[in-house]
Amino acid sequence: MCGIVGYVGENNSVDILMNGLYSLEYRGYDSAGISIVENDNIITFKSEGKIENLQNIIDKNKKIESNIGIGHTRWATHGAPSDINAHPHSTARLSLVHNGIIENYKDIKNNLINKGYKFISETDTEVAANLIDYLYNGNPLLAIKKAIEIIEGSYAFAIIFKDKLDKVYAIRKCAPLIVALGKNENFIASDIPAILKYTNKYILIDEENIAELQKDKVIIYDKDLKEVNAKVNEANWTLEQAEKSGYEHFMIKEIYEQPKAILDTIEPRIVHGIPDFKRDNILDENFWKYFERVYIVGCGTAMHAAMIGKRLIEDNCRIPVEFEIASEFRYKNPIITDKTLAIFISQSGETADTLAALNLVKERGCKSLAIVNVNGSSIARAADYVIYTYAGPEISVASTKAYSVQVAIMYLITFKISLARKLKNEKEIKILIRNMLNAIDSINDLLDMSDEIKNICVDYKEVNSIFFMGRDLDYYQVMEGALKMKEISYIHCEAYAGGELKHGVISLITEGTSVVALAIQEKILNKMISNIKEVVSRGAKVLLFAKEGMNIDKDAYDKIIYLPNIEDMFMPIASIVALQLLAYHTAVIRGCDVDKPRNLAKSVTVE
């Protein structure tokens, strides 16, 4: 959600902070600000709206010479988007930025008001700033320690103190924050892309540990203020991966990166033609045999990957599987035994509800497996086992390649379980994997159809609602397709199983209603065509995605797009790309901000 950057070094902190904020735009925000040190004073600039607004304010001031500072992009939770509510928040002795939610801020605020403190904003962050100010006696570490003993909720803080102007302090709990290491300069950031221009070395701050940064050193303290040795990691992402590289938007770049991202993820895990997860430290082959029940947990797009995983494992491995929305699952009393496996899917590895759900099953003694895209993320560190996807940085808020690699991993997991339990032999698995690789290759054919899909999207420039229809595996795909469309084009979209239309939805179908139908599963084609004809007969304008070679009455539909003819089982790998392109081109034609849609954030790190 919010983005944090911090810098101490020998270079111009304003430029570095602003570059960092631009790099974190994808996390979503409604205001931005920085605090920098100049001539032994802390100066703060902040503004509602785009980072460009903040840049304009800074540019109106004289050339600022500063080598230390903190910056922030805010996603409103307490208080409306405004200049006053924007971060940083400052007191007489410090300036602070915050990502997270302080659950007991009202009690703390009332106590501070009774002690004479005054508040000008509506935020919980100003409460944290004043609390640390109240507790401060010249020792930043002790004041921060005392504050977090009082604060309840999630947080990542970056702080500068007016009497310690050569240092930046940082701490986190249930919110992402890294310390990045340079030469005579060090950084704080919410995510890796913000520091790639300067360094690829970083430290993951453990929960409730405090980082003290100077230009030539970083010290990490535990919650008892004892120094700890922190592991230095190296990011395998490049700056080029986090840039548009000539594409108009990150989203279209990431759509086109999908074939490579999928192959980069699965090829290292295919050994002699069969799945192998030894590189993920899953060394015991009995791991794939012990469980009798599976939960797959995710949010948003990751939940749709979980749905496909459920279907694949149940169909091929004959194990009962439940897919669960993380924000609901975490409050349930799930049936968990020592024969249960819980799989958690998250691109960022920081999704707050997914992490909370993971902690729930750990308390119950359940084995956990994480599928994440960020090395060393909170979910990765909390799970018993972790499978990293190699999609590279995904900057656009609407997930594309991260979803595809998650689905690809679910196929490999399915094949591994099936082989381990002797439901299929090696020869059968090798054939399945070859067919899967063919499906991945067909994505390139779909990408070549981008202009054809773009031409159709003109029809959606003025529409207010689109219904998506599918059956079987196609149903999960249209759910993801509808989510993509509503996320970035702001068109109301709903996805329905074809057979459910007559149970209520069909009452909404009138002359001119827009419908997108996916009919690419051979075994239920006739049923799906019957459902589509029901909406056609009521005047709907149908865009049909069918498979090459299918016997389709072309005159019955407004538009038809034929997808590559690959095996039904693997169509989800390819067909989703067509729906992603449909959403992308529609959003562009409607003039929407494709990479940064309103009210959305890339990483949902608050509950």
Coordinates of C-alpha atoms in Angstrom, one line a residue:
M1 CA 0.0 0.0 0.0
C2 CA 2.0 3.1 1.2
G3 CA 5.5 3.5 0.0
I4 CA 8.5 4.4 2.1
V5 CA 12.0 5.6 1.1
G6 CA 14.9 6.9 3.2
Y7 CA 18.4 7.9 2.4
V8 CA 21.7 8.9 4.2
G9 CA 24.9 9.4 2.2
E10 CA 26.9 11.8 0.2
N11 CA 24.6 12.5 -2.7
N12 CA 21.5 14.7 -3.1
S13 CA 18.8 13.1 -1.0
V14 CA 16.0 15.0 -2.7
D15 CA 16.8 13.4 -6.1
I16 CA 17.2 10.0 -4.6
L17 CA 14.0 10.2 -2.5
M18 CA 12.0 11.4 -5.5
N19 CA 13.3 8.7 -7.7
G20 CA 12.4 6.2 -5.0
L21 CA 8.9 7.5 -4.7
Y22 CA 8.4 7.3 -8.5
S23 CA 9.7 3.7 -8.4
L24 CA 7.0 2.9 -5.7
E25 CA 4.1 4.5 -7.5
Y26 CA 2.7 1.0 -8.4
R27 CA 2.0 0.4 -4.8
G28 CA -0.9 2.9 -5.0
Y29 CA -1.1 6.3 -3.4
D30 CA -3.1 9.5 -3.1
S31 CA -0.5 11.9 -1.7
A32 CA 3.2 12.2 -1.3
G33 CA 5.9 14.0 0.8
I34 CA 9.5 14.1 1.9
S35 CA 11.4 15.5 4.9
I36 CA 15.0 16.4 4.3
V37 CA 17.8 17.8 6.4
E38 CA 19.3 21.2 5.4
N39 CA 21.5 23.4 7.5
D40 CA 20.7 21.5 10.6
N41 CA 16.9 21.8 10.1
I42 CA 14.3 19.3 8.9
I43 CA 12.3 20.7 6.0
T44 CA 9.1 19.0 4.9
F45 CA 7.3 19.2 1.5
K46 CA 4.1 17.3 0.9
S47 CA 1.1 17.4 -1.4
E48 CA -2.1 15.6 -2.2
G49 CA -2.3 13.9 -5.6
K50 CA 0.4 12.8 -7.9
I51 CA 4.1 12.8 -7.1
E52 CA 4.4 15.4 -9.9
N53 CA 2.5 17.8 -7.6
L54 CA 5.1 17.3 -4.9
Q55 CA 7.9 17.7 -7.5
N56 CA 6.4 21.1 -8.6
I57 CA 6.4 22.3 -5.0
I58 CA 10.1 21.3 -4.5
D59 CA 11.1 22.9 -7.8
K60 CA 9.7 26.2 -6.7
N61 CA 12.1 26.3 -3.8
K62 CA 15.8 27.2 -4.1
K63 CA 18.3 24.5 -4.8
I64 CA 18.2 22.3 -1.8
E65 CA 21.5 20.7 -0.6
S66 CA 20.7 17.7 1.6
N67 CA 22.3 14.3 2.2
I68 CA 19.7 12.8 4.4
G69 CA 15.9 12.4 4.3
I70 CA 12.8 10.2 4.3
G71 CA 9.9 10.1 1.8
H72 CA 6.4 8.6 1.5
T73 CA 3.5 7.9 -0.8
R74 CA 0.3 7.7 1.2
W75 CA -2.7 5.4 0.8
A76 CA -5.5 6.9 2.9
T77 CA -6.8 4.8 5.7
H78 CA -7.3 7.3 8.5
G79 CA -8.3 10.7 7.1
A80 CA -9.1 11.8 3.6
P81 CA -6.4 12.5 1.0
S82 CA -5.1 16.0 1.7
D83 CA -1.9 18.0 2.2
I84 CA -2.4 18.0 5.9
N85 CA -2.9 14.2 6.2
A86 CA 0.0 13.5 3.8
H87 CA 3.2 12.2 5.3
P88 CA 5.8 12.9 6.7
H89 CA 4.3 14.0 10.1
S90 CA 6.6 16.1 12.2
T91 CA 6.9 17.3 15.8
A92 CA 9.3 19.6 17.5
R93 CA 11.9 16.9 17.7
L94 CA 11.4 14.4 14.8
S95 CA 9.8 13.7 11.4
L96 CA 8.2 10.3 10.6
V97 CA 6.6 8.3 7.8
H98 CA 4.5 5.2 8.3
N99 CA 2.9 2.3 6.4
G100 CA 0.3 0.3 8.2
I101 CA -2.6 0.8 10.6
I102 CA -2.3 1.6 14.3
E103 CA -5.4 -0.1 15.8
N104 CA -5.3 1.7 19.2
Y105 CA -4.5 5.1 17.9
K106 CA -7.6 6.7 19.5
D107 CA -6.6 5.7 23.0
I108 CA -3.0 6.8 22.5
K109 CA -4.2 10.1 21.0
N110 CA -6.6 10.8 23.9
N111 CA -3.7 10.2 26.4
L112 CA -1.4 12.5 24.5
I113 CA -4.1 15.2 24.3
N114 CA -4.4 15.0 28.1
K115 CA -0.7 15.6 28.3
G116 CA -1.0 18.7 26.2
Y117 CA -0.3 17.5 22.7
K118 CA -2.2 19.0 19.8
F119 CA -3.1 17.3 16.5
I120 CA -3.7 18.9 13.1
S121 CA -4.4 15.9 11.0
E122 CA -6.8 13.0 11.1
T123 CA -4.1 10.3 10.8
D124 CA -3.0 7.5 13.1
T125 CA 0.6 8.4 11.9
E126 CA 0.6 11.8 13.6
V127 CA -0.3 9.9 16.8
A128 CA 2.8 7.7 16.4
A129 CA 5.0 10.7 15.8
N130 CA 3.7 12.5 18.9
L131 CA 4.0 9.3 21.0
I132 CA 7.7 8.9 20.1
D133 CA 8.2 12.6 20.7
Y134 CA 6.7 12.2 24.2
L135 CA 8.9 9.2 25.0
Y136 CA 12.0 10.8 23.6
N137 CA 14.8 11.6 26.0
G138 CA 17.7 11.9 23.7
N139 CA 17.9 8.2 22.9
P140 CA 16.1 7.3 19.6
L141 CA 16.4 3.6 20.1
L142 CA 14.8 3.7 23.6
A143 CA 12.0 6.0 22.5
I144 CA 11.2 3.7 19.5
K145 CA 11.3 0.6 21.7
K146 CA 8.9 2.1 24.2
A147 CA 6.6 3.3 21.5
I148 CA 6.2 -0.1 19.9
E149 CA 5.5 -1.6 23.2
I150 CA 2.4 0.6 23.3
I151 CA 1.4 0.6 19.6
E152 CA -1.0 -2.2 18.5
G153 CA -1.4 -3.0 14.8
S154 CA 0.9 -3.1 11.7
Y155 CA 3.6 -0.6 10.9
A156 CA 6.7 0.3 9.1
F157 CA 8.3 3.5 10.3
A158 CA 11.2 5.6 9.0
I159 CA 12.2 8.4 11.3
I160 CA 14.7 11.3 11.5
F161 CA 15.4 13.1 14.8
K162 CA 16.4 16.8 14.9
D163 CA 19.3 16.2 17.3
K164 CA 20.6 13.1 15.3
L165 CA 20.7 14.6 11.8
D166 CA 23.3 12.1 10.5
K167 CA 21.0 9.1 11.1
V168 CA 17.8 7.5 9.8
Y169 CA 15.9 5.0 11.9
A170 CA 13.5 2.3 10.7
I171 CA 11.4 -0.4 12.3
R172 CA 8.7 -2.7 11.0
K173 CA 5.9 -5.1 12.1
C174 CA 3.6 -6.9 9.7
A175 CA 4.6 -4.4 7.0
P176 CA 7.4 -4.6 4.4
L177 CA 10.6 -2.6 4.8
I178 CA 14.2 -3.3 3.6
V179 CA 17.6 -1.6 4.3
A180 CA 19.7 -1.3 1.2
L181 CA 23.5 -1.0 1.3
G182 CA 25.6 1.3 -0.9
K183 CA 29.1 2.7 -0.9
N184 CA 29.1 5.6 1.6
E185 CA 25.3 5.7 1.4
N186 CA 22.5 3.6 2.7
F187 CA 18.8 3.4 1.9
I188 CA 15.4 2.4 3.3
A189 CA 12.6 1.2 1.0
S190 CA 9.3 -0.6 1.1
D191 CA 10.3 -2.7 -1.9
I192 CA 13.3 -3.6 -4.0
P193 CA 12.5 -1.6 -7.2
A194 CA 13.1 1.7 -5.3
I195 CA 16.8 0.9 -4.7
L196 CA 17.8 -1.0 -7.9
K197 CA 19.2 2.2 -9.5
Y198 CA 21.8 2.4 -6.7
T199 CA 22.5 -1.1 -5.3
N200 CA 21.3 -4.7 -5.3
K201 CA 22.4 -5.5 -1.8
Y202 CA 19.8 -5.3 0.9
I203 CA 18.8 -6.5 4.4
L204 CA 15.4 -7.8 5.4
I205 CA 14.5 -6.2 8.7
D206 CA 13.0 -8.8 11.1
E207 CA 9.8 -7.9 12.9
E208 CA 10.3 -5.3 15.7
N209 CA 14.0 -5.0 14.9
I210 CA 15.3 -1.4 14.7
A211 CA 17.7 -0.3 11.9
E212 CA 20.0 2.6 12.5
L213 CA 21.5 4.0 9.3
Q214 CA 24.5 6.3 8.9
K215 CA 26.2 6.9 5.6
D216 CA 29.0 4.5 6.3
K217 CA 27.3 1.8 8.4
V218 CA 24.1 0.1 9.4
I219 CA 23.4 -1.4 12.8
I220 CA 20.4 -3.7 13.4
Y221 CA 19.0 -4.0 16.9
D222 CA 16.5 -6.6 18.2
K223 CA 13.6 -5.5 20.4
D224 CA 15.8 -5.7 23.5
L225 CA 18.2 -3.2 21.8
K226 CA 20.9 -5.8 21.4
E227 CA 22.9 -5.7 18.1
V228 CA 22.2 -8.5 15.7
N229 CA 24.0 -9.8 12.6
A230 CA 21.7 -9.4 9.7
K231 CA 22.0 -11.4 6.5
V232 CA 22.9 -9.3 3.4
N233 CA 20.9 -10.5 0.3
E234 CA 21.5 -9.7 -3.4
A235 CA 18.5 -8.9 -5.5
N236 CA 18.4 -10.9 -8.8
W237 CA 16.2 -8.3 -10.4
T238 CA 17.8 -5.7 -12.7
L239 CA 16.9 -2.0 -13.2
E240 CA 15.9 -2.8 -16.8
Q241 CA 13.3 -5.3 -15.6
A242 CA 11.8 -2.5 -13.4
E243 CA 11.6 -0.1 -16.4
K244 CA 9.2 0.1 -19.3
S245 CA 11.9 -0.6 -21.9
G246 CA 10.0 1.1 -24.7
Y247 CA 6.5 -0.2 -23.9
E248 CA 3.7 2.3 -23.4
H249 CA 2.8 0.8 -20.1
F250 CA 4.2 -1.7 -17.6
M251 CA 1.1 -3.8 -18.0
I252 CA 1.6 -4.5 -21.7
K253 CA 5.3 -5.1 -21.1
E254 CA 4.5 -7.7 -18.4
I255 CA 1.9 -9.4 -20.6
Y256 CA 4.5 -9.9 -23.3
E257 CA 7.0 -11.1 -20.7
Q258 CA 4.8 -14.1 -19.8
P259 CA 6.3 -16.8 -21.9
K260 CA 9.7 -16.1 -20.6
A261 CA 8.5 -15.7 -17.0
I262 CA 6.7 -19.0 -17.1
L263 CA 9.7 -20.9 -18.6
D264 CA 12.1 -19.2 -16.1
T265 CA 9.9 -20.5 -13.3
I266 CA 9.2 -24.1 -14.4
E267 CA 12.3 -25.2 -16.5
P268 CA 14.6 -25.3 -13.4
R269 CA 12.0 -27.5 -11.8
I270 CA 11.8 -30.0 -14.6
V271 CA 14.6 -32.6 -14.4
H272 CA 14.7 -35.5 -16.9
G273 CA 11.2 -34.5 -18.0
I274 CA 9.5 -34.8 -14.6
P275 CA 8.8 -32.2 -11.9
D276 CA 11.6 -31.8 -9.3
F277 CA 11.4 -29.4 -6.3
K278 CA 14.8 -30.2 -4.7
R279 CA 16.0 -26.7 -5.6
D280 CA 13.2 -25.5 -3.2
N281 CA 14.6 -27.7 -0.4
I282 CA 11.7 -30.1 -0.6
L283 CA 14.0 -33.1 -0.4
D284 CA 11.7 -35.7 1.1
E285 CA 9.6 -37.4 -1.5
N286 CA 7.2 -38.5 1.2
F287 CA 6.2 -34.8 1.5
W288 CA 4.0 -35.2 -1.6
K289 CA 2.3 -38.3 -0.1
Y290 CA 1.5 -37.5 3.5
F291 CA -1.4 -35.1 3.2
E292 CA -5.1 -36.1 2.9
R293 CA -6.5 -32.6 2.5
V294 CA -5.3 -29.4 0.9
Y295 CA -6.2 -25.7 1.4
I296 CA -5.1 -23.2 -1.2
V297 CA -5.3 -19.6 0.1
G298 CA -4.9 -16.3 -1.7
C299 CA -6.5 -12.9 -2.4
G300 CA -7.7 -11.4 -5.6
T301 CA -5.8 -12.7 -8.6
A302 CA -3.9 -15.2 -6.4
M303 CA -7.3 -16.6 -5.4
H304 CA -8.1 -17.3 -9.0
A305 CA -4.8 -19.2 -9.3
A306 CA -5.9 -21.1 -6.2
M307 CA -9.2 -22.1 -7.9
I308 CA -7.3 -23.6 -10.8
G309 CA -5.0 -25.4 -8.4
K310 CA -8.0 -26.9 -6.6
R311 CA -9.4 -28.2 -9.8
L312 CA -6.1 -29.6 -11.1
I313 CA -5.3 -31.4 -7.9
E314 CA -8.7 -32.8 -7.3
D315 CA -9.1 -34.1 -10.9
N316 CA -5.6 -35.6 -11.1
C317 CA -4.7 -36.5 -7.6
R318 CA -8.0 -37.4 -6.0
I319 CA -7.4 -35.3 -2.9
P320 CA -10.1 -33.0 -1.5
V321 CA -9.0 -29.4 -1.9
E322 CA -10.5 -26.1 -0.7
F323 CA -9.6 -22.7 -2.1
E324 CA -10.0 -20.0 0.4
I325 CA -10.1 -16.2 0.4
A326 CA -7.4 -15.3 2.8
S327 CA -9.4 -12.4 4.4
E328 CA -12.2 -14.9 5.3
F329 CA -10.1 -18.0 6.0
R330 CA -8.2 -16.3 8.8
Y331 CA -11.3 -15.9 10.8
K332 CA -12.6 -19.4 10.3
N333 CA -12.2 -22.5 12.4
P334 CA -10.8 -24.7 9.6
I335 CA -10.6 -28.4 9.8
I336 CA -6.9 -29.0 10.1
T337 CA -5.1 -32.2 11.1
D338 CA -1.5 -33.4 10.8
K339 CA -2.5 -34.7 7.4
T340 CA -3.4 -31.3 6.0
L341 CA -1.2 -29.2 3.7
A342 CA -1.9 -25.4 3.3
I343 CA -0.6 -23.6 0.2
F344 CA -0.4 -19.8 0.3
I345 CA -0.1 -17.8 -2.9
S346 CA 1.0 -14.2 -3.0
Q347 CA 3.0 -12.2 -5.6
S348 CA 4.6 -9.8 -3.1
G349 CA 4.8 -12.3 -0.2
E350 CA 3.6 -9.4 2.0
T351 CA -0.2 -9.7 1.6
A352 CA -1.5 -9.0 5.1
D353 CA -4.5 -11.3 5.1
T354 CA -2.6 -14.1 3.5
L355 CA 0.2 -13.8 6.1
A356 CA -2.4 -13.8 8.9
A357 CA -4.0 -16.9 7.4
L358 CA -0.6 -18.6 7.3
N359 CA 0.1 -17.8 10.9
L360 CA -3.3 -19.3 11.8
V361 CA -2.5 -22.7 10.2
K362 CA 1.0 -22.7 11.8
E363 CA -0.6 -22.4 15.2
R364 CA -2.7 -25.5 14.4
G365 CA 0.5 -27.5 13.5
C366 CA -0.3 -27.6 9.8
K367 CA 2.4 -27.9 7.1
S368 CA 2.6 -24.8 4.9
L369 CA 3.9 -24.2 1.4
A370 CA 4.2 -20.6 0.0
I371 CA 4.3 -19.6 -3.7
V372 CA 5.7 -16.1 -3.8
N373 CA 7.7 -13.9 -6.2
V374 CA 9.8 -12.0 -3.7
N375 CA 12.8 -13.6 -2.1
G376 CA 12.8 -13.4 1.6
S377 CA 9.4 -11.8 1.9
S378 CA 7.3 -12.2 5.1
I379 CA 5.2 -15.1 3.8
A380 CA 8.3 -16.9 2.4
R381 CA 10.0 -16.7 5.8
A382 CA 7.0 -17.8 7.7
A383 CA 6.1 -20.9 5.6
D384 CA 7.6 -24.3 6.2
Y385 CA 8.5 -24.5 2.5
V386 CA 8.6 -21.9 -0.3
I387 CA 8.5 -22.1 -4.1
Y388 CA 9.8 -18.9 -5.6
T389 CA 8.4 -17.8 -9.0
Y390 CA 10.8 -16.1 -11.3
A391 CA 8.5 -13.6 -12.9
G392 CA 10.8 -10.6 -12.1
P393 CA 9.4 -7.4 -10.8
E394 CA 5.7 -6.8 -11.6
I395 CA 5.1 -3.0 -11.5
S396 CA 1.6 -2.7 -13.0
V397 CA -1.0 -2.9 -10.2
A398 CA -3.0 -5.3 -12.3
S399 CA -1.3 -8.7 -12.1
T400 CA -0.5 -10.6 -15.3
K401 CA 2.7 -12.5 -15.4
A402 CA 2.7 -13.2 -11.7
Y403 CA -0.7 -14.9 -12.1
S404 CA 0.5 -17.0 -15.0
V405 CA 3.6 -18.3 -13.2
Q406 CA 1.4 -19.1 -10.1
V407 CA -0.9 -21.2 -12.4
A408 CA 2.2 -22.9 -14.0
I409 CA 3.5 -23.9 -10.6
M410 CA 0.1 -25.4 -9.7
Y411 CA 0.4 -27.6 -12.8
L412 CA 3.9 -28.8 -11.7
I413 CA 2.7 -29.4 -8.1
T414 CA -0.3 -31.4 -9.5
F415 CA 2.0 -33.6 -11.6
K416 CA 4.5 -34.1 -8.7
I417 CA 1.7 -35.2 -6.4
S418 CA 0.2 -37.5 -9.0
L419 CA 3.6 -39.1 -9.7
A420 CA 4.5 -39.5 -6.0
R421 CA 1.2 -41.3 -5.3
K422 CA 1.6 -43.5 -8.4
L423 CA -1.6 -42.2 -10.0
K424 CA 0.4 -41.5 -13.1
N425 CA 3.7 -43.0 -14.2
E426 CA 6.8 -41.1 -15.5
K427 CA 5.9 -41.6 -19.1
E428 CA 2.4 -40.1 -18.6
I429 CA 3.9 -37.2 -16.7
K430 CA 6.5 -36.5 -19.4
I431 CA 3.7 -36.3 -22.0
L432 CA 1.7 -33.9 -19.8
I433 CA 4.7 -31.7 -19.4
R434 CA 5.4 -31.7 -23.1
N435 CA 1.8 -30.6 -23.7
M436 CA 2.2 -27.9 -21.1
L437 CA 5.3 -26.6 -22.8
N438 CA 3.4 -26.5 -26.1
A439 CA 0.7 -24.5 -24.4
I440 CA 3.3 -22.0 -23.1
D441 CA 4.7 -21.7 -26.6
S442 CA 1.2 -20.9 -28.0
I443 CA 1.2 -17.7 -25.8
N444 CA 3.4 -16.2 -28.5
D445 CA 0.6 -16.8 -31.1
L446 CA -1.9 -15.1 -28.8
L447 CA 0.4 -12.1 -28.4
D448 CA 0.4 -11.8 -32.2
M449 CA -3.4 -11.4 -32.0
S450 CA -3.0 -8.2 -29.9
D451 CA -4.1 -5.8 -32.7
E452 CA -7.1 -8.0 -33.6
I453 CA -8.3 -7.9 -30.0
K454 CA -7.5 -4.1 -29.8
N455 CA -9.8 -3.5 -32.7
I456 CA -12.7 -5.1 -30.9
C457 CA -12.2 -3.1 -27.8
V458 CA -13.5 0.0 -29.4
D459 CA -17.0 -1.5 -28.8
Y460 CA -16.4 -1.1 -25.1
K461 CA -15.4 2.5 -25.0
E462 CA -18.8 3.7 -23.7
V463 CA -20.2 0.6 -22.0
N464 CA -21.0 0.6 -18.3
S465 CA -21.2 -3.2 -17.7
I466 CA -19.9 -6.4 -19.1
F467 CA -20.9 -10.0 -18.2
F468 CA -18.3 -12.7 -18.5
M469 CA -19.3 -16.4 -19.0
G470 CA -17.5 -19.7 -18.9
R471 CA -17.8 -23.3 -17.7
D472 CA -15.3 -25.7 -16.1
L473 CA -11.8 -24.3 -16.3
D474 CA -13.0 -21.5 -18.4
Y475 CA -15.1 -20.2 -15.5
Y476 CA -12.0 -19.6 -13.4
Q477 CA -10.5 -17.8 -16.4
V478 CA -13.4 -15.4 -16.9
M479 CA -13.4 -14.6 -13.2
E480 CA -9.8 -13.4 -13.6
G481 CA -10.6 -11.7 -16.9
A482 CA -13.5 -9.8 -15.3
L483 CA -11.3 -8.8 -12.5
K484 CA -8.7 -7.4 -14.9
M485 CA -11.3 -5.5 -16.8
K486 CA -12.9 -3.9 -13.8
E487 CA -9.6 -3.1 -12.2
I488 CA -8.2 -1.0 -15.0
S489 CA -11.1 0.1 -17.3
Y490 CA -13.6 0.9 -14.4
I491 CA -16.3 -1.0 -16.2
H492 CA -18.6 -3.0 -13.9
C493 CA -17.9 -6.6 -14.7
E494 CA -19.3 -9.8 -13.3
A495 CA -18.3 -13.4 -14.1
Y496 CA -20.7 -16.3 -14.0
A497 CA -20.7 -20.0 -14.7
G498 CA -22.7 -20.6 -17.8
G499 CA -25.1 -22.9 -16.1
E500 CA -25.9 -20.3 -13.5
L501 CA -27.4 -17.7 -15.9
K502 CA -30.9 -19.1 -15.6
H503 CA -30.7 -18.9 -11.8
G504 CA -31.1 -15.1 -11.8
V505 CA -28.5 -13.4 -13.9
I506 CA -30.4 -13.7 -17.1
S507 CA -32.9 -11.1 -15.8
L508 CA -30.2 -8.5 -16.3
I509 CA -29.7 -9.4 -20.0
T510 CA -31.4 -6.9 -22.3
E511 CA -31.0 -5.5 -25.8
G512 CA -27.3 -4.4 -26.3
T513 CA -25.9 -6.0 -23.1
S514 CA -22.2 -6.7 -23.5
V515 CA -21.2 -10.3 -22.9
V516 CA -17.7 -11.9 -23.1
A517 CA -18.0 -15.7 -23.4
L518 CA -15.2 -18.3 -23.2
A519 CA -16.1 -21.6 -24.9
I520 CA -12.8 -23.6 -25.3
Q521 CA -13.5 -26.7 -23.3
E522 CA -14.4 -29.4 -25.8
K523 CA -16.2 -31.7 -23.4
I524 CA -18.8 -29.1 -22.4
L525 CA -18.9 -27.0 -25.6
N526 CA -22.5 -27.9 -26.5
K527 CA -23.7 -26.9 -23.0
M528 CA -21.8 -23.6 -23.2
I529 CA -23.1 -22.8 -26.6
S530 CA -26.6 -23.3 -25.3
N531 CA -26.0 -20.9 -22.5
I532 CA -24.6 -18.3 -24.9
K533 CA -27.6 -18.6 -27.2
E534 CA -29.8 -17.8 -24.3
V535 CA -28.2 -14.4 -23.9
V536 CA -28.0 -13.9 -27.7
S537 CA -31.8 -14.5 -28.0
R538 CA -32.3 -11.7 -25.5
G539 CA -30.3 -9.1 -27.5
A540 CA -26.9 -9.4 -25.9
K541 CA -23.8 -8.4 -27.9
V542 CA -21.5 -11.4 -27.5
L543 CA -17.8 -11.5 -28.0
L544 CA -17.0 -15.2 -28.1
F545 CA -13.5 -16.7 -27.6
A546 CA -13.5 -20.2 -29.1
K547 CA -10.8 -22.7 -30.1
E548 CA -9.5 -23.1 -33.6
G549 CA -11.3 -25.9 -35.4
M550 CA -14.4 -25.8 -33.2
N551 CA -17.7 -26.1 -35.1
I552 CA -19.2 -22.7 -34.3
D553 CA -22.1 -20.9 -36.0
K554 CA -20.3 -17.7 -36.8
D555 CA -23.5 -15.8 -37.6
A556 CA -24.9 -16.2 -34.1
Y557 CA -22.3 -13.9 -32.4
D558 CA -21.3 -10.3 -32.7
K559 CA -17.6 -11.1 -32.7
I560 CA -15.5 -14.3 -32.6
I561 CA -11.8 -14.6 -31.7
Y562 CA -10.2 -18.0 -32.3
L563 CA -7.5 -19.1 -29.8
P564 CA -4.8 -21.7 -30.5
N565 CA -6.0 -25.3 -30.5
I566 CA -4.3 -26.9 -27.5
E567 CA -5.3 -29.5 -25.1
D568 CA -8.3 -28.5 -22.9
M569 CA -6.4 -29.1 -19.7
F570 CA -3.8 -26.5 -20.6
M571 CA -6.0 -23.8 -22.1
P572 CA -5.9 -21.7 -18.9
I573 CA -2.2 -21.1 -19.6
A574 CA -2.9 -19.5 -22.9
S575 CA -6.5 -18.2 -22.8
I576 CA -5.9 -15.8 -19.9
V577 CA -3.5 -13.8 -22.2
A578 CA -6.4 -13.0 -24.5
L579 CA -8.5 -11.7 -21.6
Q580 CA -5.6 -9.6 -20.3
L581 CA -5.2 -8.0 -23.7
L582 CA -8.9 -7.4 -23.9
A583 CA -8.8 -5.5 -20.6
Y584 CA -5.6 -3.7 -21.4
H585 CA -6.7 -2.3 -24.8
T586 CA -10.1 -1.4 -23.4
A587 CA -8.6 0.6 -20.6
V588 CA -6.3 2.4 -23.0
I589 CA -9.1 3.3 -25.4
R590 CA -11.1 4.6 -22.4
G591 CA -8.2 6.8 -21.4
C592 CA -7.7 5.1 -18.0
D593 CA -4.4 5.0 -16.0
V594 CA -3.6 1.4 -16.8
D595 CA -0.6 0.9 -14.5
K596 CA -2.0 2.9 -11.5
P597 CA -5.8 2.4 -11.5
R598 CA -7.7 4.5 -9.0
N599 CA -8.1 3.3 -5.4
L600 CA -5.9 0.2 -5.9
A601 CA -2.5 -0.8 -4.6
K602 CA -0.1 -3.4 -5.8
S603 CA 0.7 -4.9 -2.4
V604 CA -2.2 -4.9 0.1
T605 CA -0.2 -4.8 3.3
V606 CA -3.0 -3.7 5.6
E607 CA -5.9 -5.8 6.8

